[in-house]
């Protein structure tokens, strides 16, 4: 995350860890294998953290903002370029595998969140949940498209907050908009 998927070398990793390259190759066949396993591990770690947030009893909108904090922390050490853009550009097979898993995970999480929000009166009852979920996924993925957006240190985080706000405003009831405004004030406070 710190140096990007393309620019780091196996020598860099060995030096940073204070081990030999031979030791790395004991566990990973090549750099592609290392990237694949690392991304899979990060993905699974992210899922665990999201599950933990969902167990804390936040309302649906608060929950989305808490999950957003997880992503901000995970990508804080990222280089200027989007990690997803780099993955797609330099490791397309790994990217495709991750995106298939990501879509399934995202769909389940957002569907559950929308159903919860409808039950809490924060989201509109007449929503087509499948369409709302796919729109939000497409919006989030567009943020990581290096041809659509250019990046500096905090661009991705700001764009993801904008996407979350846009998504929430599109599906919220007046009560939900009040909660959204509260969450936006909290985010702007730190």
mmCIF file with all atom_site columns, C-alpha atoms in Angstrom:
data_model
loop_
_atom_site.group_PDB
_atom_site.id
_atom_site.type_symbol
_atom_site.label_atom_id
_atom_site.label_alt_id
_atom_site.label_comp_id
_atom_site.label_asym_id
_atom_site.label_entity_id
_atom_site.label_seq_id
_atom_site.pdbx_PDB_ins_code
_atom_site.Cartn_x
_atom_site.Cartn_y
_atom_site.Cartn_z
_atom_site.occupancy
_atom_site.B_iso_or_equiv
_atom_site.pdbx_formal_charge
_atom_site.auth_seq_id
_atom_site.auth_comp_id
_atom_site.auth_asym_id
_atom_site.auth_atom_id
_atom_site.pdbx_PDB_model_num
ATOM 1   C CA . UNK A 1 1   ? 0.000   0.000   0.000   1.00 0.00 ? 1   UNK A CA 1
ATOM 2   C CA . UNK A 1 2   ? 2.850   2.362   0.785   1.00 0.00 ? 2   UNK A CA 1
ATOM 3   C CA . UNK A 1 3   ? 4.863   1.965   -2.426  1.00 0.00 ? 3   UNK A CA 1
ATOM 4   C CA . UNK A 1 4   ? 2.296   0.681   -4.902  1.00 0.00 ? 4   UNK A CA 1
ATOM 5   C CA . UNK A 1 5   ? 1.934   -2.735  -6.466  1.00 0.00 ? 5   UNK A CA 1
ATOM 6   C CA . UNK A 1 6   ? 4.280   -2.085  -9.377  1.00 0.00 ? 6   UNK A CA 1
ATOM 7   C CA . UNK A 1 7   ? 7.174   -0.156  -7.869  1.00 0.00 ? 7   UNK A CA 1
ATOM 8   C CA . UNK A 1 8   ? 8.133   -2.416  -4.967  1.00 0.00 ? 8   UNK A CA 1
ATOM 9   C CA . UNK A 1 9   ? 10.496  -5.303  -5.602  1.00 0.00 ? 9   UNK A CA 1
ATOM 10  C CA . UNK A 1 10  ? 11.134  -8.556  -3.811  1.00 0.00 ? 10  UNK A CA 1
ATOM 11  C CA . UNK A 1 11  ? 14.486  -7.034  -2.791  1.00 0.00 ? 11  UNK A CA 1
ATOM 12  C CA . UNK A 1 12  ? 12.621  -4.105  -1.185  1.00 0.00 ? 12  UNK A CA 1
ATOM 13  C CA . UNK A 1 13  ? 10.458  -6.505  0.811   1.00 0.00 ? 13  UNK A CA 1
ATOM 14  C CA . UNK A 1 14  ? 13.418  -8.622  1.897   1.00 0.00 ? 14  UNK A CA 1
ATOM 15  C CA . UNK A 1 15  ? 15.373  -5.528  2.976   1.00 0.00 ? 15  UNK A CA 1
ATOM 16  C CA . UNK A 1 16  ? 12.392  -4.041  4.805   1.00 0.00 ? 16  UNK A CA 1
ATOM 17  C CA . UNK A 1 17  ? 11.767  -7.282  6.690   1.00 0.00 ? 17  UNK A CA 1
ATOM 18  C CA . UNK A 1 18  ? 15.457  -7.978  7.290   1.00 0.00 ? 18  UNK A CA 1
ATOM 19  C CA . UNK A 1 19  ? 15.275  -11.392 5.627   1.00 0.00 ? 19  UNK A CA 1
ATOM 20  C CA . UNK A 1 20  ? 16.663  -12.928 2.463   1.00 0.00 ? 20  UNK A CA 1
ATOM 21  C CA . UNK A 1 21  ? 14.765  -13.125 -0.817  1.00 0.00 ? 21  UNK A CA 1
ATOM 22  C CA . UNK A 1 22  ? 15.202  -16.886 -0.565  1.00 0.00 ? 22  UNK A CA 1
ATOM 23  C CA . UNK A 1 23  ? 13.050  -16.830 2.581   1.00 0.00 ? 23  UNK A CA 1
ATOM 24  C CA . UNK A 1 24  ? 10.300  -14.926 0.754   1.00 0.00 ? 24  UNK A CA 1
ATOM 25  C CA . UNK A 1 25  ? 10.371  -17.435 -2.094  1.00 0.00 ? 25  UNK A CA 1
ATOM 26  C CA . UNK A 1 26  ? 9.906   -20.172 0.460   1.00 0.00 ? 26  UNK A CA 1
ATOM 27  C CA . UNK A 1 27  ? 6.358   -18.846 0.982   1.00 0.00 ? 27  UNK A CA 1
ATOM 28  C CA . UNK A 1 28  ? 5.543   -17.194 -2.364  1.00 0.00 ? 28  UNK A CA 1
ATOM 29  C CA . UNK A 1 29  ? 6.236   -18.537 -5.861  1.00 0.00 ? 29  UNK A CA 1
ATOM 30  C CA . UNK A 1 30  ? 6.801   -15.085 -7.351  1.00 0.00 ? 30  UNK A CA 1
ATOM 31  C CA . UNK A 1 31  ? 5.752   -11.460 -7.008  1.00 0.00 ? 31  UNK A CA 1
ATOM 32  C CA . UNK A 1 32  ? 2.366   -12.144 -8.627  1.00 0.00 ? 32  UNK A CA 1
ATOM 33  C CA . UNK A 1 33  ? 1.672   -14.837 -6.005  1.00 0.00 ? 33  UNK A CA 1
ATOM 34  C CA . UNK A 1 34  ? 2.729   -12.465 -3.211  1.00 0.00 ? 34  UNK A CA 1
ATOM 35  C CA . UNK A 1 35  ? 0.435   -9.707  -4.526  1.00 0.00 ? 35  UNK A CA 1
ATOM 36  C CA . UNK A 1 36  ? -2.451  -12.148 -4.914  1.00 0.00 ? 36  UNK A CA 1
ATOM 37  C CA . UNK A 1 37  ? -2.119  -13.580 -1.406  1.00 0.00 ? 37  UNK A CA 1
ATOM 38  C CA . UNK A 1 38  ? -1.591  -10.146 0.146   1.00 0.00 ? 38  UNK A CA 1
ATOM 39  C CA . UNK A 1 39  ? -4.649  -8.670  -1.536  1.00 0.00 ? 39  UNK A CA 1
ATOM 40  C CA . UNK A 1 40  ? -6.714  -11.708 -0.505  1.00 0.00 ? 40  UNK A CA 1
ATOM 41  C CA . UNK A 1 41  ? -5.529  -11.292 3.088   1.00 0.00 ? 41  UNK A CA 1
ATOM 42  C CA . UNK A 1 42  ? -6.336  -7.555  3.089   1.00 0.00 ? 42  UNK A CA 1
ATOM 43  C CA . UNK A 1 43  ? -9.761  -8.294  1.635   1.00 0.00 ? 43  UNK A CA 1
ATOM 44  C CA . UNK A 1 44  ? -10.540 -10.889 4.307   1.00 0.00 ? 44  UNK A CA 1
ATOM 45  C CA . UNK A 1 45  ? -9.266  -8.569  7.048   1.00 0.00 ? 45  UNK A CA 1
ATOM 46  C CA . UNK A 1 46  ? -11.525 -5.831  5.730   1.00 0.00 ? 46  UNK A CA 1
ATOM 47  C CA . UNK A 1 47  ? -14.538 -8.177  5.770   1.00 0.00 ? 47  UNK A CA 1
ATOM 48  C CA . UNK A 1 48  ? -13.854 -9.076  9.402   1.00 0.00 ? 48  UNK A CA 1
ATOM 49  C CA . UNK A 1 49  ? -13.644 -5.415  10.380  1.00 0.00 ? 49  UNK A CA 1
ATOM 50  C CA . UNK A 1 50  ? -16.882 -4.622  8.548   1.00 0.00 ? 50  UNK A CA 1
ATOM 51  C CA . UNK A 1 51  ? -18.634 -7.520  10.302  1.00 0.00 ? 51  UNK A CA 1
ATOM 52  C CA . UNK A 1 52  ? -17.403 -6.191  13.657  1.00 0.00 ? 52  UNK A CA 1
ATOM 53  C CA . UNK A 1 53  ? -18.810 -2.720  12.888  1.00 0.00 ? 53  UNK A CA 1
ATOM 54  C CA . UNK A 1 54  ? -22.145 -4.227  11.860  1.00 0.00 ? 54  UNK A CA 1
ATOM 55  C CA . UNK A 1 55  ? -22.399 -5.951  15.251  1.00 0.00 ? 55  UNK A CA 1
ATOM 56  C CA . UNK A 1 56  ? -22.064 -2.679  17.205  1.00 0.00 ? 56  UNK A CA 1
ATOM 57  C CA . UNK A 1 57  ? -25.691 -1.602  16.852  1.00 0.00 ? 57  UNK A CA 1
ATOM 58  C CA . UNK A 1 58  ? -25.281 1.581   14.817  1.00 0.00 ? 58  UNK A CA 1
ATOM 59  C CA . UNK A 1 59  ? -28.204 2.739   12.724  1.00 0.00 ? 59  UNK A CA 1
ATOM 60  C CA . UNK A 1 60  ? -27.821 2.063   8.982   1.00 0.00 ? 60  UNK A CA 1
ATOM 61  C CA . UNK A 1 61  ? -26.387 5.480   8.114   1.00 0.00 ? 61  UNK A CA 1
ATOM 62  C CA . UNK A 1 62  ? -24.000 5.581   11.082  1.00 0.00 ? 62  UNK A CA 1
ATOM 63  C CA . UNK A 1 63  ? -22.890 2.083   10.128  1.00 0.00 ? 63  UNK A CA 1
ATOM 64  C CA . UNK A 1 64  ? -21.955 3.209   6.605   1.00 0.00 ? 64  UNK A CA 1
ATOM 65  C CA . UNK A 1 65  ? -19.855 6.061   7.995   1.00 0.00 ? 65  UNK A CA 1
ATOM 66  C CA . UNK A 1 66  ? -18.149 3.722   10.461  1.00 0.00 ? 66  UNK A CA 1
ATOM 67  C CA . UNK A 1 67  ? -17.322 1.322   7.632   1.00 0.00 ? 67  UNK A CA 1
ATOM 68  C CA . UNK A 1 68  ? -15.986 4.265   5.640   1.00 0.00 ? 68  UNK A CA 1
ATOM 69  C CA . UNK A 1 69  ? -13.555 4.966   8.513   1.00 0.00 ? 69  UNK A CA 1
ATOM 70  C CA . UNK A 1 70  ? -12.168 1.451   8.119   1.00 0.00 ? 70  UNK A CA 1
ATOM 71  C CA . UNK A 1 71  ? -11.340 2.087   4.473   1.00 0.00 ? 71  UNK A CA 1
ATOM 72  C CA . UNK A 1 72  ? -9.786  5.440   5.292   1.00 0.00 ? 72  UNK A CA 1
ATOM 73  C CA . UNK A 1 73  ? -7.471  3.778   7.818   1.00 0.00 ? 73  UNK A CA 1
ATOM 74  C CA . UNK A 1 74  ? -6.604  0.919   5.466   1.00 0.00 ? 74  UNK A CA 1
ATOM 75  C CA . UNK A 1 75  ? -5.653  3.190   2.578   1.00 0.00 ? 75  UNK A CA 1
ATOM 76  C CA . UNK A 1 76  ? -3.963  5.913   4.617   1.00 0.00 ? 76  UNK A CA 1
ATOM 77  C CA . UNK A 1 77  ? -0.480  4.651   3.699   1.00 0.00 ? 77  UNK A CA 1
ATOM 78  C CA . UNK A 1 78  ? -1.334  4.453   -0.016  1.00 0.00 ? 78  UNK A CA 1
ATOM 79  C CA . UNK A 1 79  ? 0.646   6.187   -2.669  1.00 0.00 ? 79  UNK A CA 1
ATOM 80  C CA . UNK A 1 80  ? -0.916  8.982   -4.720  1.00 0.00 ? 80  UNK A CA 1
ATOM 81  C CA . UNK A 1 81  ? -2.328  6.550   -7.310  1.00 0.00 ? 81  UNK A CA 1
ATOM 82  C CA . UNK A 1 82  ? -5.368  4.472   -6.405  1.00 0.00 ? 82  UNK A CA 1
ATOM 83  C CA . UNK A 1 83  ? -4.343  0.984   -5.229  1.00 0.00 ? 83  UNK A CA 1
ATOM 84  C CA . UNK A 1 84  ? -7.264  -0.494  -7.180  1.00 0.00 ? 84  UNK A CA 1
ATOM 85  C CA . UNK A 1 85  ? -6.154  1.284   -10.355 1.00 0.00 ? 85  UNK A CA 1
ATOM 86  C CA . UNK A 1 86  ? -2.610  -0.054  -9.921  1.00 0.00 ? 86  UNK A CA 1
ATOM 87  C CA . UNK A 1 87  ? -3.902  -3.558  -9.274  1.00 0.00 ? 87  UNK A CA 1
ATOM 88  C CA . UNK A 1 88  ? -6.042  -3.454  -12.399 1.00 0.00 ? 88  UNK A CA 1
ATOM 89  C CA . UNK A 1 89  ? -3.218  -2.049  -14.515 1.00 0.00 ? 89  UNK A CA 1
ATOM 90  C CA . UNK A 1 90  ? -0.355  -4.283  -13.380 1.00 0.00 ? 90  UNK A CA 1
ATOM 91  C CA . UNK A 1 91  ? -2.110  -7.423  -12.062 1.00 0.00 ? 91  UNK A CA 1
ATOM 92  C CA . UNK A 1 92  ? -5.325  -7.760  -14.093 1.00 0.00 ? 92  UNK A CA 1
ATOM 93  C CA . UNK A 1 93  ? -5.962  -11.412 -13.151 1.00 0.00 ? 93  UNK A CA 1
ATOM 94  C CA . UNK A 1 94  ? -5.682  -10.618 -9.438  1.00 0.00 ? 94  UNK A CA 1
ATOM 95  C CA . UNK A 1 95  ? -7.881  -7.558  -9.954  1.00 0.00 ? 95  UNK A CA 1
ATOM 96  C CA . UNK A 1 96  ? -10.572 -9.619  -11.701 1.00 0.00 ? 96  UNK A CA 1
ATOM 97  C CA . UNK A 1 97  ? -10.563 -12.222 -8.913  1.00 0.00 ? 97  UNK A CA 1
ATOM 98  C CA . UNK A 1 98  ? -10.800 -9.510  -6.251  1.00 0.00 ? 98  UNK A CA 1
ATOM 99  C CA . UNK A 1 99  ? -13.596 -7.674  -8.071  1.00 0.00 ? 99  UNK A CA 1
ATOM 100 C CA . UNK A 1 100 ? -15.736 -10.803 -8.262  1.00 0.00 ? 100 UNK A CA 1
ATOM 101 C CA . UNK A 1 101 ? -15.370 -11.316 -4.515  1.00 0.00 ? 101 UNK A CA 1
ATOM 102 C CA . UNK A 1 102 ? -15.764 -7.593  -3.857  1.00 0.00 ? 102 UNK A CA 1
ATOM 103 C CA . UNK A 1 103 ? -19.047 -7.367  -5.737  1.00 0.00 ? 103 UNK A CA 1
ATOM 104 C CA . UNK A 1 104 ? -20.545 -10.311 -3.840  1.00 0.00 ? 104 UNK A CA 1
ATOM 105 C CA . UNK A 1 105 ? -19.367 -8.945  -0.480  1.00 0.00 ? 105 UNK A CA 1
ATOM 106 C CA . UNK A 1 106 ? -20.457 -5.414  -1.321  1.00 0.00 ? 106 UNK A CA 1
ATOM 107 C CA . UNK A 1 107 ? -23.857 -6.565  -2.519  1.00 0.00 ? 107 UNK A CA 1
ATOM 108 C CA . UNK A 1 108 ? -24.486 -8.543  0.674   1.00 0.00 ? 108 UNK A CA 1
ATOM 109 C CA . UNK A 1 109 ? -23.323 -5.718  2.974   1.00 0.00 ? 109 UNK A CA 1
ATOM 110 C CA . UNK A 1 110 ? -25.218 -2.937  1.227   1.00 0.00 ? 110 UNK A CA 1
ATOM 111 C CA . UNK A 1 111 ? -28.364 -5.042  0.787   1.00 0.00 ? 111 UNK A CA 1
ATOM 112 C CA . UNK A 1 112 ? -28.350 -5.810  4.513   1.00 0.00 ? 112 UNK A CA 1
ATOM 113 C CA . UNK A 1 113 ? -27.680 -2.139  5.285   1.00 0.00 ? 113 UNK A CA 1
ATOM 114 C CA . UNK A 1 114 ? -30.531 -0.938  3.061   1.00 0.00 ? 114 UNK A CA 1
ATOM 115 C CA . UNK A 1 115 ? -32.967 -3.455  4.552   1.00 0.00 ? 115 UNK A CA 1
ATOM 116 C CA . UNK A 1 116 ? -31.921 -2.324  8.032   1.00 0.00 ? 116 UNK A CA 1
ATOM 117 C CA . UNK A 1 117 ? -32.316 1.338   7.050   1.00 0.00 ? 117 UNK A CA 1
ATOM 118 C CA . UNK A 1 118 ? -35.792 0.713   5.635   1.00 0.00 ? 118 UNK A CA 1
ATOM 119 C CA . UNK A 1 119 ? -36.770 -0.949  8.905   1.00 0.00 ? 119 UNK A CA 1
ATOM 120 C CA . UNK A 1 120 ? -35.420 2.043   10.842  1.00 0.00 ? 120 UNK A CA 1
ATOM 121 C CA . UNK A 1 121 ? -37.326 4.505   8.642   1.00 0.00 ? 121 UNK A CA 1
ATOM 122 C CA . UNK A 1 122 ? -34.056 6.010   7.349   1.00 0.00 ? 122 UNK A CA 1
ATOM 123 C CA . UNK A 1 123 ? -34.383 4.718   3.774   1.00 0.00 ? 123 UNK A CA 1
ATOM 124 C CA . UNK A 1 124 ? -37.405 4.777   1.487   1.00 0.00 ? 124 UNK A CA 1
ATOM 125 C CA . UNK A 1 125 ? -39.559 1.620   1.494   1.00 0.00 ? 125 UNK A CA 1
ATOM 126 C CA . UNK A 1 126 ? -40.193 1.587   -2.266  1.00 0.00 ? 126 UNK A CA 1
ATOM 127 C CA . UNK A 1 127 ? -36.504 1.215   -3.178  1.00 0.00 ? 127 UNK A CA 1
ATOM 128 C CA . UNK A 1 128 ? -35.346 -1.360  -5.684  1.00 0.00 ? 128 UNK A CA 1
ATOM 129 C CA . UNK A 1 129 ? -32.581 -2.627  -3.394  1.00 0.00 ? 129 UNK A CA 1
ATOM 130 C CA . UNK A 1 130 ? -30.718 -4.488  -6.138  1.00 0.00 ? 130 UNK A CA 1
ATOM 131 C CA . UNK A 1 131 ? -30.545 -1.405  -8.353  1.00 0.00 ? 131 UNK A CA 1
ATOM 132 C CA . UNK A 1 132 ? -29.549 0.900   -5.474  1.00 0.00 ? 132 UNK A CA 1
ATOM 133 C CA . UNK A 1 133 ? -26.771 -1.527  -4.506  1.00 0.00 ? 133 UNK A CA 1
ATOM 134 C CA . UNK A 1 134 ? -25.436 -1.776  -8.066  1.00 0.00 ? 134 UNK A CA 1
ATOM 135 C CA . UNK A 1 135 ? -25.518 2.003   -8.533  1.00 0.00 ? 135 UNK A CA 1
ATOM 136 C CA . UNK A 1 136 ? -23.519 2.508   -5.342  1.00 0.00 ? 136 UNK A CA 1
ATOM 137 C CA . UNK A 1 137 ? -21.012 -0.190  -6.313  1.00 0.00 ? 137 UNK A CA 1
ATOM 138 C CA . UNK A 1 138 ? -20.535 1.391   -9.754  1.00 0.00 ? 138 UNK A CA 1
ATOM 139 C CA . UNK A 1 139 ? -20.042 4.795   -8.133  1.00 0.00 ? 139 UNK A CA 1
ATOM 140 C CA . UNK A 1 140 ? -17.422 3.491   -5.706  1.00 0.00 ? 140 UNK A CA 1
ATOM 141 C CA . UNK A 1 141 ? -15.566 1.615   -8.459  1.00 0.00 ? 141 UNK A CA 1
ATOM 142 C CA . UNK A 1 142 ? -15.562 4.717   -10.675 1.00 0.00 ? 142 UNK A CA 1
ATOM 143 C CA . UNK A 1 143 ? -13.696 6.587   -7.938  1.00 0.00 ? 143 UNK A CA 1
ATOM 144 C CA . UNK A 1 144 ? -10.816 4.137   -8.309  1.00 0.00 ? 144 UNK A CA 1
ATOM 145 C CA . UNK A 1 145 ? -10.659 4.534   -12.093 1.00 0.00 ? 145 UNK A CA 1
ATOM 146 C CA . UNK A 1 146 ? -7.449  6.444   -12.753 1.00 0.00 ? 146 UNK A CA 1
ATOM 147 C CA . UNK A 1 147 ? -8.786  7.617   -16.117 1.00 0.00 ? 147 UNK A CA 1
ATOM 148 C CA . UNK A 1 148 ? -11.786 9.324   -14.488 1.00 0.00 ? 148 UNK A CA 1
ATOM 149 C CA . UNK A 1 149 ? -10.049 10.830  -11.463 1.00 0.00 ? 149 UNK A CA 1
ATOM 150 C CA . UNK A 1 150 ? -6.559  12.017  -10.652 1.00 0.00 ? 150 UNK A CA 1
ATOM 151 C CA . UNK A 1 151 ? -5.323  11.581  -7.129  1.00 0.00 ? 151 UNK A CA 1
ATOM 152 C CA . UNK A 1 152 ? -3.424  13.367  -4.438  1.00 0.00 ? 152 UNK A CA 1
ATOM 153 C CA . UNK A 1 153 ? -2.939  12.307  -0.817  1.00 0.00 ? 153 UNK A CA 1
ATOM 154 C CA . UNK A 1 154 ? -6.582  12.616  0.354   1.00 0.00 ? 154 UNK A CA 1
ATOM 155 C CA . UNK A 1 155 ? -8.580  12.561  -2.884  1.00 0.00 ? 155 UNK A CA 1
ATOM 156 C CA . UNK A 1 156 ? -9.881  8.996   -2.650  1.00 0.00 ? 156 UNK A CA 1
ATOM 157 C CA . UNK A 1 157 ? -11.182 9.446   0.893   1.00 0.00 ? 157 UNK A CA 1
ATOM 158 C CA . UNK A 1 158 ? -12.990 12.673  -0.039  1.00 0.00 ? 158 UNK A CA 1
ATOM 159 C CA . UNK A 1 159 ? -14.459 11.106  -3.169  1.00 0.00 ? 159 UNK A CA 1
ATOM 160 C CA . UNK A 1 160 ? -15.678 8.090   -1.206  1.00 0.00 ? 160 UNK A CA 1
ATOM 161 C CA . UNK A 1 161 ? -17.391 10.388  1.304   1.00 0.00 ? 161 UNK A CA 1
ATOM 162 C CA . UNK A 1 162 ? -18.992 12.247  -1.604  1.00 0.00 ? 162 UNK A CA 1
ATOM 163 C CA . UNK A 1 163 ? -20.173 8.917   -3.058  1.00 0.00 ? 163 UNK A CA 1
ATOM 164 C CA . UNK A 1 164 ? -21.584 7.828   0.306   1.00 0.00 ? 164 UNK A CA 1
ATOM 165 C CA . UNK A 1 165 ? -23.407 11.140  0.649   1.00 0.00 ? 165 UNK A CA 1
ATOM 166 C CA . UNK A 1 166 ? -24.752 10.909  -2.911  1.00 0.00 ? 166 UNK A CA 1
ATOM 167 C CA . UNK A 1 167 ? -25.922 7.310   -2.366  1.00 0.00 ? 167 UNK A CA 1
ATOM 168 C CA . UNK A 1 168 ? -27.536 8.115   0.984   1.00 0.00 ? 168 UNK A CA 1
ATOM 169 C CA . UNK A 1 169 ? -29.349 11.199  -0.308  1.00 0.00 ? 169 UNK A CA 1
ATOM 170 C CA . UNK A 1 170 ? -30.716 9.132   -3.194  1.00 0.00 ? 170 UNK A CA 1
ATOM 171 C CA . UNK A 1 171 ? -32.310 6.520   -0.928  1.00 0.00 ? 171 UNK A CA 1
ATOM 172 C CA . UNK A 1 172 ? -33.021 8.377   2.331   1.00 0.00 ? 172 UNK A CA 1
ATOM 173 C CA . UNK A 1 173 ? -36.276 9.500   3.885   1.00 0.00 ? 173 UNK A CA 1
ATOM 174 C CA . UNK A 1 174 ? -36.411 12.964  5.511   1.00 0.00 ? 174 UNK A CA 1
ATOM 175 C CA . UNK A 1 175 ? -35.437 11.261  8.792   1.00 0.00 ? 175 UNK A CA 1
ATOM 176 C CA . UNK A 1 176 ? -32.495 9.669   6.967   1.00 0.00 ? 176 UNK A CA 1
ATOM 177 C CA . UNK A 1 177 ? -31.394 13.024  5.559   1.00 0.00 ? 177 UNK A CA 1
ATOM 178 C CA . UNK A 1 178 ? -31.300 14.415  9.109   1.00 0.00 ? 178 UNK A CA 1
ATOM 179 C CA . UNK A 1 179 ? -29.065 11.519  10.177  1.00 0.00 ? 179 UNK A CA 1
ATOM 180 C CA . UNK A 1 180 ? -26.881 12.001  7.097   1.00 0.00 ? 180 UNK A CA 1
ATOM 181 C CA . UNK A 1 181 ? -26.407 15.692  7.912   1.00 0.00 ? 181 UNK A CA 1
ATOM 182 C CA . UNK A 1 182 ? -25.421 14.737  11.464  1.00 0.00 ? 182 UNK A CA 1
ATOM 183 C CA . UNK A 1 183 ? -22.838 12.250  10.166  1.00 0.00 ? 183 UNK A CA 1
ATOM 184 C CA . UNK A 1 184 ? -21.435 14.767  7.683   1.00 0.00 ? 184 UNK A CA 1
ATOM 185 C CA . UNK A 1 185 ? -20.990 17.303  10.494  1.00 0.00 ? 185 UNK A CA 1
ATOM 186 C CA . UNK A 1 186 ? -19.161 14.662  12.539  1.00 0.00 ? 186 UNK A CA 1
ATOM 187 C CA . UNK A 1 187 ? -16.843 13.862  9.627   1.00 0.00 ? 187 UNK A CA 1
ATOM 188 C CA . UNK A 1 188 ? -16.075 17.528  9.069   1.00 0.00 ? 188 UNK A CA 1
ATOM 189 C CA . UNK A 1 189 ? -15.221 17.884  12.754  1.00 0.00 ? 189 UNK A CA 1
ATOM 190 C CA . UNK A 1 190 ? -12.144 15.615  12.438  1.00 0.00 ? 190 UNK A CA 1
#
